[in-house]
Amino acid sequence: MHTSESSRASEGKGVGLGLALVSALAFGGSGVAAKPLIEAGLDPLHVVWLRVAGAALVMLPLAVRHRALLRSRPALLAGFGLLGVAGVQAFYFASISRIPVGVALLVEYLAPALVLGWVRFVQRRPVTRAAALGVVLAVGGLACVVEVWSGLSFDALGLLLALGAACCQVGYFVLSDQGSDSGEVPDPLGVIAYGLLVGTAVLTLVAHPWTMDFSVLAQRADMNGTPVAAGLLLGWIVLIATVLAYVTGVVSVRRLSPAIAGVVACLEAVVATVLAWVLLGEHLSAPQIVGGAVVLLGAFIAQSSTPAKGSVEPVATGGAESRLSTRENAA
């Protein structure tokens, strides 16, 4: 029985890790598709609005289906839309207008460390040394991936905005796991659908989409010398980099816990850099390749650090393992 339970737990973690990697791959591909649109004449905030609004439209039938969430979890829906959707992207785009992209990205991806801080100091639950080491390696690797030393024009407000994006990212992982230890877990698809609707409303106030040059979407954008239909790029951003990315990301959090999924999500930066190398001709340097390997190592260490069920050792967050244990014992 114990072997069967361990096998099912390991399988659940494996599926969760796979979904987290799909989410990181999907999120990482957004920049490669968005950059040609921006270079074709669209404002970055307008691209963000198109991304979120398009995804909200795709997910609208699910919002109608799960309308009961409006009564049962209004705070969760509002928080997810404000933090996990609108907040992360708005703060990030605002920060890169003042500080280098690499610096902003590194600060934003301090989120996994902040998640562990939330678990340790707010929830007052111990964390394993391996999980902490994984976060340190992931953040250190990201410093190499984005080559943070290549431009350090620090701006106090820009750094605060990037930190705001990191804090919103923490909110995304924590809110995604909300209710996982209780008997009433909100449907993640419904949460995403309403989160995108809330995010669209917030971003509409920020981006002013009525000033957008919509004619760009009917033209072709240049992707490293190859003309690509702007509509096709937008479709990728909406369907893959947003809908698929958020769905797999939230589901993976429920299987891995916020802290571990947050570390795996750091691979987004590696994926984005590799895709930019292949599709946009932005070549990787030796330090970036080394940094990518360190990020992968950090993610692996953190993912494998959760102790087996029944252990009295510290846990990364305890959410996924406690849920599996409870359900299997009940069965």
GROMACS .gro file of C-alpha atoms in nm:
model
  331
    1MET     CA    1   0.000   0.000   0.000
    2HIS     CA    2   0.279   0.236   0.094
    3THR     CA    3   0.458   0.155  -0.234
    4SER     CA    4   0.138   0.223  -0.429
    5GLU     CA    5   0.088   0.554  -0.252
    6SER     CA    6   0.449   0.657  -0.316
    7SER     CA    7   0.416   0.560  -0.680
    8ARG     CA    8   0.102   0.769  -0.723
    9ALA     CA    9   0.263   1.063  -0.545
   10SER     CA   10   0.570   1.040  -0.766
   11GLU     CA   11   0.351   1.018  -1.076
   12GLY     CA   12   0.157   1.324  -0.961
   13LYS     CA   13   0.479   1.519  -0.911
   14GLY     CA   14   0.604   1.405  -1.251
   15VAL     CA   15   0.288   1.525  -1.423
   16GLY     CA   16   0.305   1.850  -1.230
   17LEU     CA   17   0.666   1.907  -1.332
   18GLY     CA   18   0.579   1.834  -1.695
   19LEU     CA   19   0.294   2.085  -1.686
   20ALA     CA   20   0.520   2.344  -1.524
   21LEU     CA   21   0.775   2.296  -1.800
   22VAL     CA   22   0.504   2.332  -2.067
   23SER     CA   23   0.391   2.651  -1.895
   24ALA     CA   24   0.746   2.786  -1.888
   25LEU     CA   25   0.791   2.700  -2.256
   26ALA     CA   26   0.462   2.865  -2.350
   27PHE     CA   27   0.527   3.179  -2.144
   28GLY     CA   28   0.884   3.194  -2.276
   29GLY     CA   29   0.760   3.200  -2.634
   30SER     CA   30   0.560   3.518  -2.587
   31GLY     CA   31   0.855   3.751  -2.629
   32VAL     CA   32   0.967   3.594  -2.955
   33ALA     CA   33   0.621   3.651  -3.104
   34ALA     CA   34   0.566   3.991  -2.945
   35LYS     CA   35   0.895   4.152  -3.045
   36PRO     CA   36   0.821   4.150  -3.423
   37LEU     CA   37   0.480   4.306  -3.351
   38ILE     CA   38   0.639   4.580  -3.143
   39GLU     CA   39   0.901   4.643  -3.411
   40ALA     CA   40   0.619   4.660  -3.668
   41GLY     CA   41   0.473   4.960  -3.484
   42LEU     CA   42   0.259   4.838  -3.193
   43ASP     CA   43   0.316   4.985  -2.847
   44PRO     CA   44   0.432   4.720  -2.596
   45LEU     CA   45   0.134   4.789  -2.368
   46HIS     CA   46  -0.099   4.748  -2.664
   47VAL     CA   47   0.054   4.405  -2.731
   48VAL     CA   48  -0.004   4.315  -2.365
   49TRP     CA   49  -0.367   4.430  -2.389
   50LEU     CA   50  -0.424   4.226  -2.707
   51ARG     CA   51  -0.272   3.924  -2.539
   52VAL     CA   52  -0.488   3.940  -2.227
   53ALA     CA   53  -0.809   4.056  -2.397
   54GLY     CA   54  -0.781   3.789  -2.666
   55ALA     CA   55  -0.726   3.518  -2.408
   56ALA     CA   56  -1.019   3.648  -2.202
   57LEU     CA   57  -1.241   3.619  -2.511
   58VAL     CA   58  -1.127   3.259  -2.569
   59MET     CA   59  -1.193   3.169  -2.206
   60LEU     CA   60  -1.528   3.352  -2.185
   61PRO     CA   61  -1.739   3.033  -2.222
   62LEU     CA   62  -1.555   2.889  -1.921
   63ALA     CA   63  -1.627   3.206  -1.724
   64VAL     CA   64  -1.997   3.159  -1.794
   65ARG     CA   65  -1.978   2.793  -1.700
   66HIS     CA   66  -1.806   2.870  -1.368
   67ARG     CA   67  -2.007   3.183  -1.284
   68ALA     CA   68  -2.070   3.041  -0.935
   69LEU     CA   69  -1.713   3.149  -0.856
   70LEU     CA   70  -1.833   3.510  -0.861
   71ARG     CA   71  -2.029   3.436  -0.544
   72SER     CA   72  -1.798   3.183  -0.377
   73ARG     CA   73  -1.452   3.327  -0.452
   74PRO     CA   74  -1.479   3.697  -0.553
   75ALA     CA   75  -1.159   3.793  -0.366
   76LEU     CA   76  -0.959   3.517  -0.533
   77LEU     CA   77  -1.081   3.618  -0.880
   78ALA     CA   78  -1.005   3.984  -0.822
   79GLY     CA   79  -0.664   3.907  -0.675
   80PHE     CA   80  -0.569   3.672  -0.954
   81GLY     CA   81  -0.670   3.923  -1.220
   82LEU     CA   82  -0.502   4.216  -1.051
   83LEU     CA   83  -0.181   4.035  -0.950
   84GLY     CA   84  -0.129   3.729  -1.165
   85VAL     CA   85  -0.247   3.884  -1.491
   86ALA     CA   86  -0.247   4.265  -1.496
   87GLY     CA   87   0.000   4.336  -1.217
   88VAL     CA   88   0.292   4.122  -1.333
   89GLN     CA   89   0.279   4.246  -1.691
   90ALA     CA   90   0.204   4.612  -1.618
   91PHE     CA   91   0.479   4.643  -1.356
   92TYR     CA   92   0.728   4.462  -1.578
   93PHE     CA   93   0.664   4.679  -1.885
   94ALA     CA   94   0.677   4.992  -1.670
   95SER     CA   95   1.008   4.884  -1.517
   96ILE     CA   96   1.183   4.815  -1.847
   97SER     CA   97   1.107   5.170  -1.955
   98ARG     CA   98   1.346   5.285  -1.680
   99ILE     CA   99   1.603   5.006  -1.625
  100PRO     CA  100   1.768   4.742  -1.847
  101VAL     CA  101   1.550   4.447  -1.942
  102GLY     CA  102   1.799   4.202  -1.788
  103VAL     CA  103   1.794   4.376  -1.454
  104ALA     CA  104   1.414   4.397  -1.452
  105LEU     CA  105   1.382   4.029  -1.541
  106LEU     CA  106   1.624   3.923  -1.269
  107VAL     CA  107   1.441   4.128  -1.006
  108GLU     CA  108   1.105   3.986  -1.120
  109TYR     CA  109   1.236   3.632  -1.092
  110LEU     CA  110   1.323   3.685  -0.730
  111ALA     CA  111   0.961   3.569  -0.691
  112PRO     CA  112   1.053   3.206  -0.605
  113ALA     CA  113   1.272   3.330  -0.320
  114LEU     CA  114   0.989   3.556  -0.206
  115VAL     CA  115   0.748   3.260  -0.218
  116LEU     CA  116   0.978   3.068   0.015
  117GLY     CA  117   0.993   3.376   0.236
  118TRP     CA  118   0.612   3.379   0.246
  119VAL     CA  119   0.604   3.012   0.341
  120ARG     CA  120   0.874   3.050   0.608
  121PHE     CA  121   0.783   3.381   0.772
  122VAL     CA  122   0.410   3.431   0.701
  123GLN     CA  123   0.283   3.072   0.705
  124ARG     CA  124   0.557   2.988   0.960
  125ARG     CA  125   0.637   2.657   0.792
  126PRO     CA  126   0.996   2.529   0.760
  127VAL     CA  127   1.159   2.491   0.421
  128THR     CA  128   1.424   2.243   0.321
  129ARG     CA  129   1.779   2.353   0.265
  130ALA     CA  130   1.763   2.191  -0.078
  131ALA     CA  131   1.465   2.405  -0.178
  132ALA     CA  132   1.646   2.717  -0.063
  133LEU     CA  133   1.961   2.608  -0.248
  134GLY     CA  134   1.755   2.549  -0.562
  135VAL     CA  135   1.622   2.904  -0.548
  136VAL     CA  136   1.971   3.047  -0.495
  137LEU     CA  137   2.104   2.852  -0.793
  138ALA     CA  138   1.808   2.950  -1.011
  139VAL     CA  139   1.845   3.320  -0.934
  140GLY     CA  140   2.223   3.304  -0.976
  141GLY     CA  141   2.182   3.125  -1.306
  142LEU     CA  142   1.934   3.385  -1.423
  143ALA     CA  143   2.193   3.653  -1.354
  144CYS     CA  144   2.411   3.481  -1.612
  145VAL     CA  145   2.129   3.416  -1.857
  146VAL     CA  146   2.027   3.782  -1.872
  147GLU     CA  147   2.391   3.899  -1.840
  148VAL     CA  148   2.297   4.141  -1.566
  149TRP     CA  149   2.649   4.286  -1.564
  150SER     CA  150   2.612   4.418  -1.921
  151GLY     CA  151   2.408   4.719  -1.821
  152LEU     CA  152   2.348   4.836  -1.467
  153SER     CA  153   2.189   5.180  -1.508
  154PHE     CA  154   2.004   5.147  -1.184
  155ASP     CA  155   1.701   5.368  -1.134
  156ALA     CA  156   1.531   5.355  -0.793
  157LEU     CA  157   1.177   5.377  -0.930
  158GLY     CA  158   1.253   5.125  -1.203
  159LEU     CA  159   1.382   4.876  -0.947
  160LEU     CA  160   1.075   4.928  -0.731
  161LEU     CA  161   0.851   4.863  -1.032
  162ALA     CA  162   1.040   4.542  -1.110
  163LEU     CA  163   1.007   4.438  -0.746
  164GLY     CA  164   0.635   4.508  -0.780
  165ALA     CA  165   0.626   4.259  -1.068
  166ALA     CA  166   0.803   4.004  -0.848
  167CYS     CA  167   0.552   4.056  -0.568
  168CYS     CA  168   0.265   4.015  -0.813
  169GLN     CA  169   0.427   3.693  -0.934
  170VAL     CA  170   0.428   3.570  -0.575
  171GLY     CA  171   0.058   3.652  -0.557
  172TYR     CA  172   0.003   3.446  -0.873
  173PHE     CA  173   0.160   3.131  -0.724
  174VAL     CA  174   0.007   3.171  -0.378
  175LEU     CA  175  -0.342   3.243  -0.512
  176SER     CA  176  -0.315   2.953  -0.758
  177ASP     CA  177  -0.266   2.721  -0.462
  178GLN     CA  178  -0.547   2.874  -0.256
  179GLY     CA  179  -0.786   2.614  -0.126
  180SER     CA  180  -0.564   2.321  -0.222
  181ASP     CA  181  -0.556   2.196   0.137
  182SER     CA  182  -0.932   2.221   0.188
  183GLY     CA  183  -1.218   2.019   0.050
  184GLU     CA  184  -1.339   2.299  -0.179
  185VAL     CA  185  -1.079   2.368  -0.445
  186PRO     CA  186  -1.188   2.637  -0.695
  187ASP     CA  187  -1.174   2.521  -1.054
  188PRO     CA  188  -0.847   2.658  -1.199
  189LEU     CA  189  -0.999   2.711  -1.544
  190GLY     CA  190  -1.272   2.928  -1.396
  191VAL     CA  191  -1.019   3.124  -1.192
  192ILE     CA  192  -0.806   3.185  -1.502
  193ALA     CA  193  -1.107   3.289  -1.710
  194TYR     CA  194  -1.221   3.550  -1.458
  195GLY     CA  195  -0.863   3.653  -1.388
  196LEU     CA  196  -0.818   3.734  -1.756
  197LEU     CA  197  -1.143   3.932  -1.758
  198VAL     CA  198  -1.032   4.134  -1.457
  199GLY     CA  199  -0.687   4.178  -1.610
  200THR     CA  200  -0.840   4.303  -1.934
  201ALA     CA  201  -1.046   4.562  -1.748
  202VAL     CA  202  -0.741   4.688  -1.555
  203LEU     CA  203  -0.513   4.693  -1.859
  204THR     CA  204  -0.776   4.876  -2.064
  205LEU     CA  205  -0.744   5.167  -1.822
  206VAL     CA  206  -0.363   5.156  -1.848
  207ALA     CA  207  -0.302   5.079  -2.216
  208HIS     CA  208  -0.578   5.291  -2.381
  209PRO     CA  209  -0.630   5.040  -2.666
  210TRP     CA  210  -0.852   5.282  -2.859
  211THR     CA  211  -0.532   5.465  -2.957
  212MET     CA  212  -0.382   5.151  -3.115
  213ASP     CA  213  -0.294   5.126  -3.485
  214PHE     CA  214  -0.500   4.814  -3.561
  215SER     CA  215  -0.388   4.817  -3.926
  216VAL     CA  216  -0.056   4.666  -3.815
  217LEU     CA  217  -0.239   4.340  -3.739
  218ALA     CA  218  -0.337   4.304  -4.106
  219GLN     CA  219   0.022   4.332  -4.224
  220ARG     CA  220   0.332   4.115  -4.201
  221ALA     CA  221   0.597   4.146  -3.933
  222ASP     CA  222   0.965   4.070  -3.977
  223MET     CA  223   1.110   3.778  -3.778
  224ASN     CA  224   1.484   3.780  -3.840
  225GLY     CA  225   1.438   3.844  -4.212
  226THR     CA  226   1.135   3.618  -4.252
  227PRO     CA  227   0.798   3.789  -4.306
  228VAL     CA  228   0.530   3.644  -4.078
  229ALA     CA  229   0.162   3.739  -4.068
  230ALA     CA  230   0.101   3.965  -3.768
  231GLY     CA  231  -0.229   3.788  -3.706
  232LEU     CA  232  -0.048   3.455  -3.679
  233LEU     CA  233   0.193   3.598  -3.421
  234LEU     CA  234  -0.097   3.742  -3.224
  235GLY     CA  235  -0.272   3.404  -3.235
  236TRP     CA  236   0.039   3.239  -3.089
  237ILE     CA  237   0.060   3.499  -2.812
  238VAL     CA  238  -0.306   3.457  -2.720
  239LEU     CA  239  -0.358   3.082  -2.753
  240ILE     CA  240  -0.017   2.941  -2.661
  241ALA     CA  241   0.167   3.207  -2.460
  242THR     CA  242  -0.138   3.300  -2.254
  243VAL     CA  243  -0.424   3.047  -2.252
  244LEU     CA  244  -0.208   2.733  -2.256
  245ALA     CA  245   0.059   2.895  -2.037
  246TYR     CA  246  -0.181   3.002  -1.761
  247VAL     CA  247  -0.383   2.677  -1.766
  248THR     CA  248  -0.080   2.449  -1.738
  249GLY     CA  249   0.085   2.685  -1.489
  250VAL     CA  250  -0.206   2.689  -1.246
  251VAL     CA  251  -0.266   2.315  -1.270
  252SER     CA  252   0.104   2.247  -1.210
  253VAL     CA  253   0.099   2.461  -0.894
  254ARG     CA  254  -0.171   2.234  -0.754
  255ARG     CA  255   0.051   1.930  -0.806
  256LEU     CA  256   0.390   2.076  -0.712
  257SER     CA  257   0.310   2.355  -0.460
  258PRO     CA  258   0.376   2.727  -0.517
  259ALA     CA  259   0.742   2.724  -0.413
  260ILE     CA  260   0.852   2.441  -0.643
  261ALA     CA  261   0.638   2.555  -0.937
  262GLY     CA  262   0.779   2.904  -0.889
  263VAL     CA  263   1.133   2.776  -0.927
  264VAL     CA  264   1.045   2.575  -1.239
  265ALA     CA  265   0.882   2.886  -1.382
  266CYS     CA  266   1.226   3.050  -1.376
  267LEU     CA  267   1.296   2.838  -1.685
  268GLU     CA  268   1.080   3.087  -1.875
  269ALA     CA  269   1.380   3.318  -1.902
  270VAL     CA  270   1.597   3.035  -2.037
  271VAL     CA  271   1.329   2.929  -2.286
  272ALA     CA  272   1.281   3.287  -2.402
  273THR     CA  273   1.654   3.330  -2.457
  274VAL     CA  274   1.690   3.003  -2.650
  275LEU     CA  275   1.390   3.079  -2.873
  276ALA     CA  276   1.524   3.427  -2.938
  277TRP     CA  277   1.852   3.266  -3.042
  278VAL     CA  278   1.683   3.024  -3.284
  279LEU     CA  279   1.405   3.243  -3.425
  280LEU     CA  280   1.536   3.598  -3.391
  281GLY     CA  281   1.909   3.540  -3.434
  282GLU     CA  282   1.992   3.674  -3.085
  283HIS     CA  283   2.288   3.449  -3.007
  284LEU     CA  284   2.366   3.311  -2.664
  285SER     CA  285   2.703   3.383  -2.506
  286ALA     CA  286   2.901   3.129  -2.307
  287PRO     CA  287   2.796   3.280  -1.970
  288GLN     CA  288   2.429   3.258  -2.077
  289ILE     CA  289   2.466   2.888  -2.165
  290VAL     CA  290   2.630   2.821  -1.829
  291GLY     CA  291   2.359   3.023  -1.654
  292GLY     CA  292   2.087   2.820  -1.825
  293ALA     CA  293   2.244   2.499  -1.699
  294VAL     CA  294   2.259   2.640  -1.345
  295VAL     CA  295   1.890   2.737  -1.362
  296LEU     CA  296   1.801   2.384  -1.471
  297LEU     CA  297   2.007   2.242  -1.186
  298GLY     CA  298   1.839   2.471  -0.935
  299ALA     CA  299   1.493   2.375  -1.061
  300PHE     CA  300   1.578   2.004  -1.040
  301ILE     CA  301   1.713   2.032  -0.683
  302ALA     CA  302   1.406   2.222  -0.565
  303GLN     CA  303   1.164   1.984  -0.740
  304SER     CA  304   1.328   1.678  -0.588
  305SER     CA  305   1.356   1.824  -0.238
  306THR     CA  306   0.999   1.755  -0.122
  307PRO     CA  307   1.015   1.467   0.129
  308ALA     CA  308   0.802   1.157   0.107
  309LYS     CA  309   0.461   1.152   0.273
  310GLY     CA  310   0.469   1.080   0.642
  311SER     CA  311   0.806   1.248   0.684
  312VAL     CA  312   0.850   1.492   0.969
  313GLU     CA  313   1.118   1.683   0.779
  314PRO     CA  314   1.058   2.041   0.665
  315VAL     CA  315   0.876   2.079   0.336
  316ALA     CA  316   0.891   2.330   0.054
  317THR     CA  317   0.532   2.438   0.115
  318GLY     CA  318   0.349   2.117   0.197
  319GLY     CA  319   0.047   2.193  -0.020
  320ALA     CA  320   0.075   1.927  -0.288
  321GLU     CA  321   0.204   1.651  -0.064
  322SER     CA  322  -0.053   1.713   0.214
  323ARG     CA  323  -0.335   1.709  -0.040
  324LEU     CA  324  -0.223   1.378  -0.192
  325SER     CA  325  -0.179   1.221   0.150
  326THR     CA  326  -0.521   1.332   0.271
  327ARG     CA  327  -0.706   1.203  -0.034
  328GLU     CA  328  -0.525   0.868  -0.042
  329ASN     CA  329  -0.583   0.808   0.331
  330ALA     CA  330  -0.952   0.892   0.285
  331ALA     CA  331  -0.975   0.640   0.007
   0.00000   0.00000   0.00000
